[in-house]
Amino acid sequence: MSIGGLAEDRAYGNWHEMLERERGRDDRVDLVTVATPNATHFEITKAFLAAGFHVLCEKPMTMTVSEGEEIVKLAKSSGRICAVNYGYSGYSLVRHMKAMIARGDLGRIRLVMVEFAHGQHADAGDADNPRVRWRYDPAQAGVSAQFADCGIHALHMVSFVTGQEVERLSADTVSCITSRELEDDAMVNFRMTGGIVGRLWTSSVAIGRQHGLTLQVFGEKGGLRWAQEQPNQLFWMPLNQRLQVIERGEADLSPEADRTTRVTIGHAEGMPLAFANIYGDLAEAIRAEKEGRAVDPAANLYPRAEDGLRSMAAVFAVAASGRADGQWTDARPPMFR
Amino acid sequence: MSIGGLAEDRAYGNWHEMLERERGRDDRVDLVTVATPNATHFEITKAFLAAGFHVLCEKPMTMTVSEGEEIVKLAKSSGRICAVNYGYSGYSLVRHMKAMIARGDLGRIRLVMVEFAHGQHADAGDADNPRVRWRYDPAQAGVSAQFADCGIHALHMVSFVTGQEVERLSADTVSCITSRELEDDAMVNFRMTGGIVGRLWTSSVAIGRQHGLTLQVFGEKGGLRWAQEQPNQLFWMPLNQRLQVIERGEADLSPEADRTTRVTIGHAEGMPLAFANIYGDLAEAIRAEKEGRAVDPAANLYPRAEDGLRSMAAVFAVAASGRADGQWTDARPPMFR
Amino acid sequence: MSIGGLAEDRAYGNWHEMLERERGRDDRVDLVTVATPNATHFEITKAFLAAGFHVLCEKPMTMTVSEGEEIVKLAKSSGRICAVNYGYSGYSLVRHMKAMIARGDLGRIRLVMVEFAHGQHADAGDADNPRVRWRYDPAQAGVSAQFADCGIHALHMVSFVTGQEVERLSADTVSCITSRELEDDAMVNFRMTGGIVGRLWTSSVAIGRQHGLTLQVFGEKGGLRWAQEQPNQLFWMPLNQRLQVIERGEADLSPEADRTTRVTIGHAEGMPLAFANIYGDLAEAIRAEKEGRAVDPAANLYPRAEDGLRSMAAVFAVAASGRADGQWTDARPPMFR
Amino acid sequence: MSIGGLAEDRAYGNWHEMLERERGRDDRVDLVTVATPNATHFEITKAFLAAGFHVLCEKPMTMTVSEGEEIVKLAKSSGRICAVNYGYSGYSLVRHMKAMIARGDLGRIRLVMVEFAHGQHADAGDADNPRVRWRYDPAQAGVSAQFADCGIHALHMVSFVTGQEVERLSADTVSCITSRELEDDAMVNFRMTGGIVGRLWTSSVAIGRQHGLTLQVFGEKGGLRWAQEQPNQLFWMPLNQRLQVIERGEADLSPEADRTTRVTIGHAEGMPLAFANIYGDLAEAIRAEKEGRAVDPAANLYPRAEDGLRSMAAVFAVAASGRADGQWTDARPPMFR
């Protein structure tokens, strides 16, 4: 008999039980997904990694930078996969952006402008709604609300497509609904390795925006624009030429795009398949390990513990800079300085 | 005989000659437009105001804040109109935004996000092109390039639609093309009277953006979005409702919109008519004065010397803040502090 | 051991073998999907229905109208589900259109305009490409090419959302690439029960259109527009009001929309999940039967053998009308006249 | 003294008076614009042409085909300009479409799809509104309503951009609001010289469409799409390449586009300037005549009496075909057969 498709003897009551019983099985699971409340991610991820399981942790990976460093070290020493679910990086055309930049289509990248703005928490009348309130309460949410919730997705996307890392940042954090302790809107200016200038806007009071994760990358030789709400088109303008519309599913895109394309051009693929692509990457990595072969480079793109750690360092840097009137702040985890 | 439609005896060789000869005529011109090189705006505007002419000056009105204060005082003492051509404020739906905000449709305004980004100066190979180079040379352009050229349009729009003024700001100014002394990209965070939080991005290296003046205003009760490149639609989302498309030419818009609507709904009006609306405001003001009656309030919207002055104060504040790592800086002209 | 996730002993060499062996099992499959070459659909569907299996047949269900009638009768007499995979009808907002029309939001429907235009076969140099050529060859494709391939999807959508059926039609069929025997472009005017006027354009030579399935419905009290390439928005204009954007995932949509919504507003769902919704309908129907309860009406929406039959009647009517200079032709299957 | 900018002695009481007095002046007007009620166009146009004036007549030029032929002959024999104001052909990017097609960018044109659909007359409650009712009354409007009002604009556009003429057509005309005698919706299939297949949809009950004049042209080597509501972009897809966005004001467009471009790229120009371009063409033609030189070919594009005549022939053909169940009907004026 099965429970929701799960064999009865493997439907565990809690993660401790799962860990104990799975580690003893010959057919133990390959990959454990950690999708529990945020504050428990660190403990569970650590335990399963230590026990030799591959792990995919929901974001945020940890609540502090030092926990993040501990996970990174453990992932390294254990030789296990520790992935973090920045699922938007799974979109086919986001991967094509990365490929275009890596192969030099844009030349040196000068500037990125990224937004993740929505209006889901714009109703001041919701201030007592527990589903909203906890997010802006430091006791429950930590040092940051909107940046920690949405901003780090956007910041990860920038690193993902450019292949560069954030070094320092200056943040303007505000509570547009003034009863909130934590920010519901933030503007973050930053600098990356490779000399890239970055700007990131995130908001939860932007009424009229649904889920506006938008990424613009400007290089010496061209500019790219992609928006999560219309993910099957990528707008590309080569310097001194015309705007072109790259369609998901076009012939002759990059291997990274081809690998993540399921249906033909003109048929939208959405967010669930973007997230599935992350799982596809992990399946390939696990299979390659079992088969003793190299991982397909076009699949070797899942976000890693290092990304989870860098996000946490950025969250603390944003909070510190925001409190200090936008003072420029080191955004790197200590272990990467 | 006429020269280009101008009577031969009124086609003057220079502004001095024009001033001398027009002031002596019974049928002297009502309004003088100053569209000469930037560094001469102050001198010419001053001379014609002093001689009792109404003036419409192209932006920037002056090159320094103190010159701007002098013009403001002179305009006041002379009783003449001194308008500044922030022409984008002439768009019918921009005026409707102002009307919606003034009548309370959005409640208190919390946040504005405005962009003016293009890629016209993104070609590093243009560095020696004199038509581009002067803009980034302090000897010719003053303390700011992209913000002074485009940013102040965007900042004026924010004041225009909200009816509030910028008080202080923090700027991140960069030269993405590193041979430039002045900035080709800037992010400005600001605070306005009325407690409004503002963010403004301007760039001349954003390849793929044509002339991206975009304005988003978020209040307690709804959000508005308008883009200069698609100026005949205004996107309006009331809190907890759906996005609606307001069309230029709809029945029952505001008097400000109705007055500036020439053709029926579904037929685009563009930038030349937006600029014409500024002239229409001035014609109404001049006519009302001659007829000894009050100006139609729906036409009393042309940008004034005070706006030109505030822009100049913002330019110097952005330049100073940019040099000081984004330090928050008073953006008000001394005479308004 | 398993082959591609299938138990080894159930990976059959052909459909005859599958039929023989599955019918004998206690754990026989619930549903058989027929995704074989078009000309075999009839035979296989018939055989599995007759053997008591539920069937989901890819379109076209049959190659002739009389075969279609045979399947309809067999489905009825067998009591088995015979579904046809018009997968575009699985989109959440298409189902919401149907719900809005059914509950009267648009009043009586006056007019529908539907398009399914792409440019995939616009290259005359492809005339000898066997992957394209067979489609325009009557010996292989039957009486119609583009209408039979794409047009019937569009026509089904019209019936699906309005709940009405096509009665008669007039077609203008052309071969824009003149070496083709069958049409690559067709315009079909039609009349439906309920007095609806219909227009349908389909093309395979429309360079610049990717997969332009677009549906516009105009009633006494409002108009709706939906496009397959941007399936997460539905444009709704109530009479004498403003255009509104209905988003997939909004609160308080219809039960039909809610049931087919997986991820939150602002996150695209694409075509694979639309098709999955058809399977979801079938799972519900099969489960309800096993549990002896009524099917959830919000799931009882999968296309049926009757739809497959009506499509085939329309294909023959279009071909006949096209040959007869657009003469109005009965589009109903004989058994429904 | 002047009346609305017009010299007092030239503000005439009616057209007869104007004709008599202007013909006697040395400084007689160059061009007479006929913007009177439709039924008077023929008489007035004829009178002014005969008296040696150039004429720009609003559409429809006449109420019958034979009147149209009379005007064409008179325009020819008089040597005067007789233009018809199909003002949408004045848009800069429409002229660029024409130039691209003429120089062969699309190869042979196969297919055009044009729409002119709005929802302005969709309210059945307006049936007694005299401003709407007359349009659907044969006694006042003639043989056609929506096709004669909007359809002929669309049909003219097709001829304008392709340089080909309609030869025959088949129409499906319907009154969606059943109390109307004349059609409020029509679908017209047609064939043009050069072997072009055409489809045209026009409607006044399409709620949600504002003023949807949209033109799609498909050739052997590419496809173009342009929409009147977003007139500053032209969508161009060369065969087997990507969709490109052509912007009004781009460098290196055609002379036809350059001549009609006033403001820089990224600044919309709208309908009033499109109409102004027609007047610009006429000014150039009149000036060239006075100066005894050839007209600039990039300006020699204003619609002519022949276009007005062809429209009238199409109106009668649509009405006849509509009454005869879509029978294919010769759409050419007798004098051009």
PDB file of C-alpha atoms in Angstrom, chain C residues 15-16 19 34 36 38-50 57 61-63 67 71 74:
ATOM      1  CA  TRP C  15      -0.482  -2.545 -29.996  1.00  0.00           C
ATOM      2  CA  HIS C  16      -1.951  -5.968 -30.775  1.00  0.00           C
ATOM      3  CA  LEU C  19      -4.140  -5.331 -26.172  1.00  0.00           C
ATOM      4  CA  VAL C  34      -3.186   6.498 -28.932  1.00  0.00           C
ATOM      5  CA  THR C  36       0.466   6.573 -33.432  1.00  0.00           C
ATOM      6  CA  ASN C  38      -2.861   9.443 -37.947  1.00  0.00           C
ATOM      7  CA  ALA C  39      -4.140   6.736 -40.261  1.00  0.00           C
ATOM      8  CA  THR C  40      -4.035   4.134 -37.460  1.00  0.00           C
ATOM      9  CA  HIS C  41      -5.969   6.096 -34.838  1.00  0.00           C
ATOM     10  CA  PHE C  42      -9.334   4.701 -35.826  1.00  0.00           C
ATOM     11  CA  GLU C  43      -8.392   1.061 -35.757  1.00  0.00           C
ATOM     12  CA  ILE C  44      -6.510   1.184 -32.470  1.00  0.00           C
ATOM     13  CA  THR C  45      -9.018   3.361 -30.671  1.00  0.00           C
ATOM     14  CA  LYS C  46     -11.788   1.050 -31.762  1.00  0.00           C
ATOM     15  CA  ALA C  47      -9.986  -2.067 -30.644  1.00  0.00           C
ATOM     16  CA  PHE C  48      -9.169  -0.795 -27.156  1.00  0.00           C
ATOM     17  CA  LEU C  49     -12.606   0.676 -26.595  1.00  0.00           C
ATOM     18  CA  ALA C  50     -14.151  -2.597 -27.646  1.00  0.00           C
ATOM     19  CA  CYS C  57      -6.735   9.489 -28.853  1.00  0.00           C
ATOM     20  CA  MET C  61      -9.433  10.789 -34.159  1.00  0.00           C
ATOM     21  CA  THR C  62     -10.215   9.300 -37.563  1.00  0.00           C
ATOM     22  CA  MET C  63      -9.604   9.915 -41.254  1.00  0.00           C
ATOM     23  CA  GLU C  67     -15.234   6.216 -38.946  1.00  0.00           C
ATOM     24  CA  ILE C  71     -16.246   5.553 -32.704  1.00  0.00           C
ATOM     25  CA  LEU C  74     -18.879   2.481 -29.822  1.00  0.00           C
TER      26      LEU C  74
END
